[in-house]
PDB file of C-alpha atoms in Angstrom:
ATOM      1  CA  UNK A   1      17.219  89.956 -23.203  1.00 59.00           C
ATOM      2  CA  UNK A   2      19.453  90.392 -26.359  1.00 72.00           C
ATOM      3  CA  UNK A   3      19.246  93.412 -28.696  1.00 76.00           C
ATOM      4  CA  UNK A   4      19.575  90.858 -31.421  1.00 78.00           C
ATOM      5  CA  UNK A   5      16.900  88.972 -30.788  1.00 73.00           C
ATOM      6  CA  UNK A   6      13.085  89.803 -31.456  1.00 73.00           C
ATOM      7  CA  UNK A   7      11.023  87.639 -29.975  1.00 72.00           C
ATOM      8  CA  UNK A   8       7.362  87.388 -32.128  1.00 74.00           C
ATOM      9  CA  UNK A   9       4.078  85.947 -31.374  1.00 75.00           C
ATOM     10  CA  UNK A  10       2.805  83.446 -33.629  1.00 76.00           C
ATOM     11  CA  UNK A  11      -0.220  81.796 -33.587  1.00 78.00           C
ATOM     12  CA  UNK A  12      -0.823  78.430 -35.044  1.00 73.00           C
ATOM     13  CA  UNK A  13      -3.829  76.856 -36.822  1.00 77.00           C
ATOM     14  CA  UNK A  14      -5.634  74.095 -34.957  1.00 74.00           C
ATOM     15  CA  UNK A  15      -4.647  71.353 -37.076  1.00 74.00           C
ATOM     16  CA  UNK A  16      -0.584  72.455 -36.794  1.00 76.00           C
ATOM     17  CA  UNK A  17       1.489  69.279 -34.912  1.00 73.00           C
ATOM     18  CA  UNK A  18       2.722  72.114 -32.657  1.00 69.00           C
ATOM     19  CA  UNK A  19      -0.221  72.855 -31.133  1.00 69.00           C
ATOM     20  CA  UNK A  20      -1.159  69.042 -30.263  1.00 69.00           C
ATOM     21  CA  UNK A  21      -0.288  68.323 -26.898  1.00 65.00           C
ATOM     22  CA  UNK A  22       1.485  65.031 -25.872  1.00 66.00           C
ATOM     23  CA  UNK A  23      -0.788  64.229 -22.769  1.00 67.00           C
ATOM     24  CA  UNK A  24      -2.358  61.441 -22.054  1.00 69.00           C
ATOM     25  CA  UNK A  25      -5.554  61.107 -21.422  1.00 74.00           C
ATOM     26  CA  UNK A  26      -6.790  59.584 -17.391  1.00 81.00           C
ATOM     27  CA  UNK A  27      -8.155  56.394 -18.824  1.00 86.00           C
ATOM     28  CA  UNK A  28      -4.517  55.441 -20.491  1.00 85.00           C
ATOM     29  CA  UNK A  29      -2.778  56.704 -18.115  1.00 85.00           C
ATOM     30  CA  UNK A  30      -4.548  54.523 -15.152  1.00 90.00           C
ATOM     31  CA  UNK A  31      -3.794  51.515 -17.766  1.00 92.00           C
ATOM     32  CA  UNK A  32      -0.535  52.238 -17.740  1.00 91.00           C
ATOM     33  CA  UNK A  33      -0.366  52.752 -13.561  1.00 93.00           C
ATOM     34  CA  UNK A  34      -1.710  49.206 -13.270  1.00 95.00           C
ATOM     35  CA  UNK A  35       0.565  47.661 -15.960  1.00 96.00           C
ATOM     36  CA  UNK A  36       3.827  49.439 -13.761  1.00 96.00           C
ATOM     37  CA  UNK A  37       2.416  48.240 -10.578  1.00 97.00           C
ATOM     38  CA  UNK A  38       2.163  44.428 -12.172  1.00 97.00           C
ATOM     39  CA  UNK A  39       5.439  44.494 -13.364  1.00 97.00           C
ATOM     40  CA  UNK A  40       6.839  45.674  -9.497  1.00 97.00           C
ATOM     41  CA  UNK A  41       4.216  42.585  -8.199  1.00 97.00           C
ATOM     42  CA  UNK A  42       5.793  40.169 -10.332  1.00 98.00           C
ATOM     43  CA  UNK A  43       9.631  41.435  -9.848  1.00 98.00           C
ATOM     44  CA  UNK A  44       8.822  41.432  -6.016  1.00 98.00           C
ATOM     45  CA  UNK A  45       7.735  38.165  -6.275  1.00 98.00           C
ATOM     46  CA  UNK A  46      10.854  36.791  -8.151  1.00 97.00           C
ATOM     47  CA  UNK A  47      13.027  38.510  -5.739  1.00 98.00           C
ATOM     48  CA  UNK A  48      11.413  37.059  -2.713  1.00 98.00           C
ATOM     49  CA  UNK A  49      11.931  33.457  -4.561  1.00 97.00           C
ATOM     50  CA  UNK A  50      15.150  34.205  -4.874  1.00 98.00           C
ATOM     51  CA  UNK A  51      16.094  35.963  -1.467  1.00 98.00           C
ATOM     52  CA  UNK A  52      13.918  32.451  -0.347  1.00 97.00           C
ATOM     53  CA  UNK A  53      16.368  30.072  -2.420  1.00 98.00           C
ATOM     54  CA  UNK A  54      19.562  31.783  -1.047  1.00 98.00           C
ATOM     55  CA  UNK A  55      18.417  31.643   2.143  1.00 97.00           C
ATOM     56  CA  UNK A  56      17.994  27.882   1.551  1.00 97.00           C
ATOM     57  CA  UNK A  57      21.623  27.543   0.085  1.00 97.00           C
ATOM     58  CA  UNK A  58      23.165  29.499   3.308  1.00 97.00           C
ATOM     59  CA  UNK A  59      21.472  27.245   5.946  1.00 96.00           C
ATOM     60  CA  UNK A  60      22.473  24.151   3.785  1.00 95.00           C
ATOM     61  CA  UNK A  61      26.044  25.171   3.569  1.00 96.00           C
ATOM     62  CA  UNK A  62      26.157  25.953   7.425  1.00 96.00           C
ATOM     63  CA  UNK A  63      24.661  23.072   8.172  1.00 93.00           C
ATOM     64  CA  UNK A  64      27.752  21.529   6.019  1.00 93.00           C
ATOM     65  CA  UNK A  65      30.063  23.509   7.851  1.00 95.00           C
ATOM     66  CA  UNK A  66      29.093  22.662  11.265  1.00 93.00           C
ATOM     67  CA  UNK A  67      28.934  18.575  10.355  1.00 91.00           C
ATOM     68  CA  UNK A  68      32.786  19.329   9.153  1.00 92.00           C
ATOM     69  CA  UNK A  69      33.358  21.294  12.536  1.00 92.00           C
ATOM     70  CA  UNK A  70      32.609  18.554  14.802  1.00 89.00           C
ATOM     71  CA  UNK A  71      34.331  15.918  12.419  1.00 88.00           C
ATOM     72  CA  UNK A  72      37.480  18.457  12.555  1.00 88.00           C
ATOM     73  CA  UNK A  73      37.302  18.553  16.218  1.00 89.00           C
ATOM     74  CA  UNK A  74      36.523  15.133  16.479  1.00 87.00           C
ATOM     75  CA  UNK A  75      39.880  14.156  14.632  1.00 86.00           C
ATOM     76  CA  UNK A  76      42.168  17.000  16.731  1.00 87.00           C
ATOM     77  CA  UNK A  77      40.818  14.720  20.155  1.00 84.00           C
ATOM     78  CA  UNK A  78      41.295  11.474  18.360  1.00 79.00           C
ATOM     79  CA  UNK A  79      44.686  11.772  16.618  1.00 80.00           C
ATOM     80  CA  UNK A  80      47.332  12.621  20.122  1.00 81.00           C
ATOM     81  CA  UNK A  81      45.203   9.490  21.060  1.00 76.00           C
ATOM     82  CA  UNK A  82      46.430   7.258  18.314  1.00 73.00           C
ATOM     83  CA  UNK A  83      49.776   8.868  18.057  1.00 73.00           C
ATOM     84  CA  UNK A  84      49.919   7.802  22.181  1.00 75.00           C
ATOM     85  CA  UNK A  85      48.700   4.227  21.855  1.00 73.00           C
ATOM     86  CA  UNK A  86      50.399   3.643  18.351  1.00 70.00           C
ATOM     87  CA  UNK A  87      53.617   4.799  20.220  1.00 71.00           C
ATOM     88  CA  UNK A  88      52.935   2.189  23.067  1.00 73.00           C
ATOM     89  CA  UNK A  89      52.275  -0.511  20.664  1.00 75.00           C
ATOM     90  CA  UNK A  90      55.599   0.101  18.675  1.00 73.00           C
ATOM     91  CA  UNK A  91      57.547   0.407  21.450  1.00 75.00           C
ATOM     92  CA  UNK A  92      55.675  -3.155  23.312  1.00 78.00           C
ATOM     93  CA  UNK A  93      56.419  -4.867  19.636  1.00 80.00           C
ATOM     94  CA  UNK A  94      60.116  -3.705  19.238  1.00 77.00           C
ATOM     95  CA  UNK A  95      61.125  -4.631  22.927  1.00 79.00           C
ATOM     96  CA  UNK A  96      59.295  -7.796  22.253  1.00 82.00           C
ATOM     97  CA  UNK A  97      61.104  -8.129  18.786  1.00 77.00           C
ATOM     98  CA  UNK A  98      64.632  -7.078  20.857  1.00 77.00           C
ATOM     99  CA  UNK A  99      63.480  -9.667  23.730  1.00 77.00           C
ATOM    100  CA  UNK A 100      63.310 -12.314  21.028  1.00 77.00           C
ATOM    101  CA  UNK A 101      66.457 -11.663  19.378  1.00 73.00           C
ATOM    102  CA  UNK A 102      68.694 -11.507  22.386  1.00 74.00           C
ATOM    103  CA  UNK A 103      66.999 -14.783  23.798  1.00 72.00           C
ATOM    104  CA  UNK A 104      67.350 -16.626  20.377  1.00 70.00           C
ATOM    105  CA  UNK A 105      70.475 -14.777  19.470  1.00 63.00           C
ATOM    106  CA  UNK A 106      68.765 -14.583  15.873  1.00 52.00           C
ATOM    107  CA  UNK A 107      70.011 -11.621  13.286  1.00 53.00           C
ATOM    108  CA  UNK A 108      66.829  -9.727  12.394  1.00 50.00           C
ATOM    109  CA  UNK A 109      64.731 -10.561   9.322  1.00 55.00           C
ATOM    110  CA  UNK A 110      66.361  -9.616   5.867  1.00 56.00           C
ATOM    111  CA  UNK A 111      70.124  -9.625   7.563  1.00 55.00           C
ATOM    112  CA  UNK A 112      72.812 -12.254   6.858  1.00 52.00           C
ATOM    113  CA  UNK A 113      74.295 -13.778  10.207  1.00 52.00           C
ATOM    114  CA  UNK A 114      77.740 -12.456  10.938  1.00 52.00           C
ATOM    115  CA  UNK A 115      80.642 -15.253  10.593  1.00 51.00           C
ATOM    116  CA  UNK A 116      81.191 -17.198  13.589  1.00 52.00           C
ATOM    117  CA  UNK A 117      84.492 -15.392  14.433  1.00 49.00           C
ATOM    118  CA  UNK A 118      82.502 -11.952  14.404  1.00 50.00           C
ATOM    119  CA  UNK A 119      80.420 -13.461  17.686  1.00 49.00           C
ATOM    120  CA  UNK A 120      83.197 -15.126  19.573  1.00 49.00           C
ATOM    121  CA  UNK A 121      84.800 -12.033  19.335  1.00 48.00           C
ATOM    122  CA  UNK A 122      82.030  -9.847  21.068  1.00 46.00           C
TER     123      UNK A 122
END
């Protein structure tokens, strides 16, 4: 298309590189077909392992997750529980412990007795 340029016709000898073509020929290049497809077979097959082991992993980690569910819910019913009947049981032992003192008229454990004149005085 340029005025510059001339544009020749050469012809080359048989035996020039530039005249070899790169093809391949239909006996390499079914060899090679089969060696592609072998290579997908065996990637497919490592995949599905894999997909298969992750799979594995997920279910085992639900599982998990639903034996720590019922434990969690478990604890949320039995906890108000033991904070009810705990409260019960330290309030029983304290009046108990209060019952005993006024009855005995004893100061509790680890306090001195007042002085005599501190209790006529009350």
């Amino acid at each position: 298309d340029s005025p510059y340029v001339e544009m020749h016709d050469e012809e080359y000898d048989d035996g020039d590189a530039r005249t070899m073509s790169p093809r391949r020929g239909s006996e390499e290049t079914e060899k090679m077909g089969e060696e592609a497809r072998q290579a997908l077979v065996r990637q497919t097959k490592a995949i599905k392992e894999t997909l298969l082991k992750v799979g594995d992993c997920v279910e085992s980690l639900k599982s998990e997750h639903e034996k720590f569910e019922d434990g969690n819910r478990f604890l949320q019913a039995y906890v108000p529980y033991l904070d009810t009947h705990a409260n019960f049981s330290l309030l029983a032992t304290l009046n108990r412990y209060v019952g005993e003192l006024i009855q005995t008229r004893k100061s509790p454990p680890g306090r001195r007795e007042r002085p005599s004149e501190d209790r006529t005085s009350e």
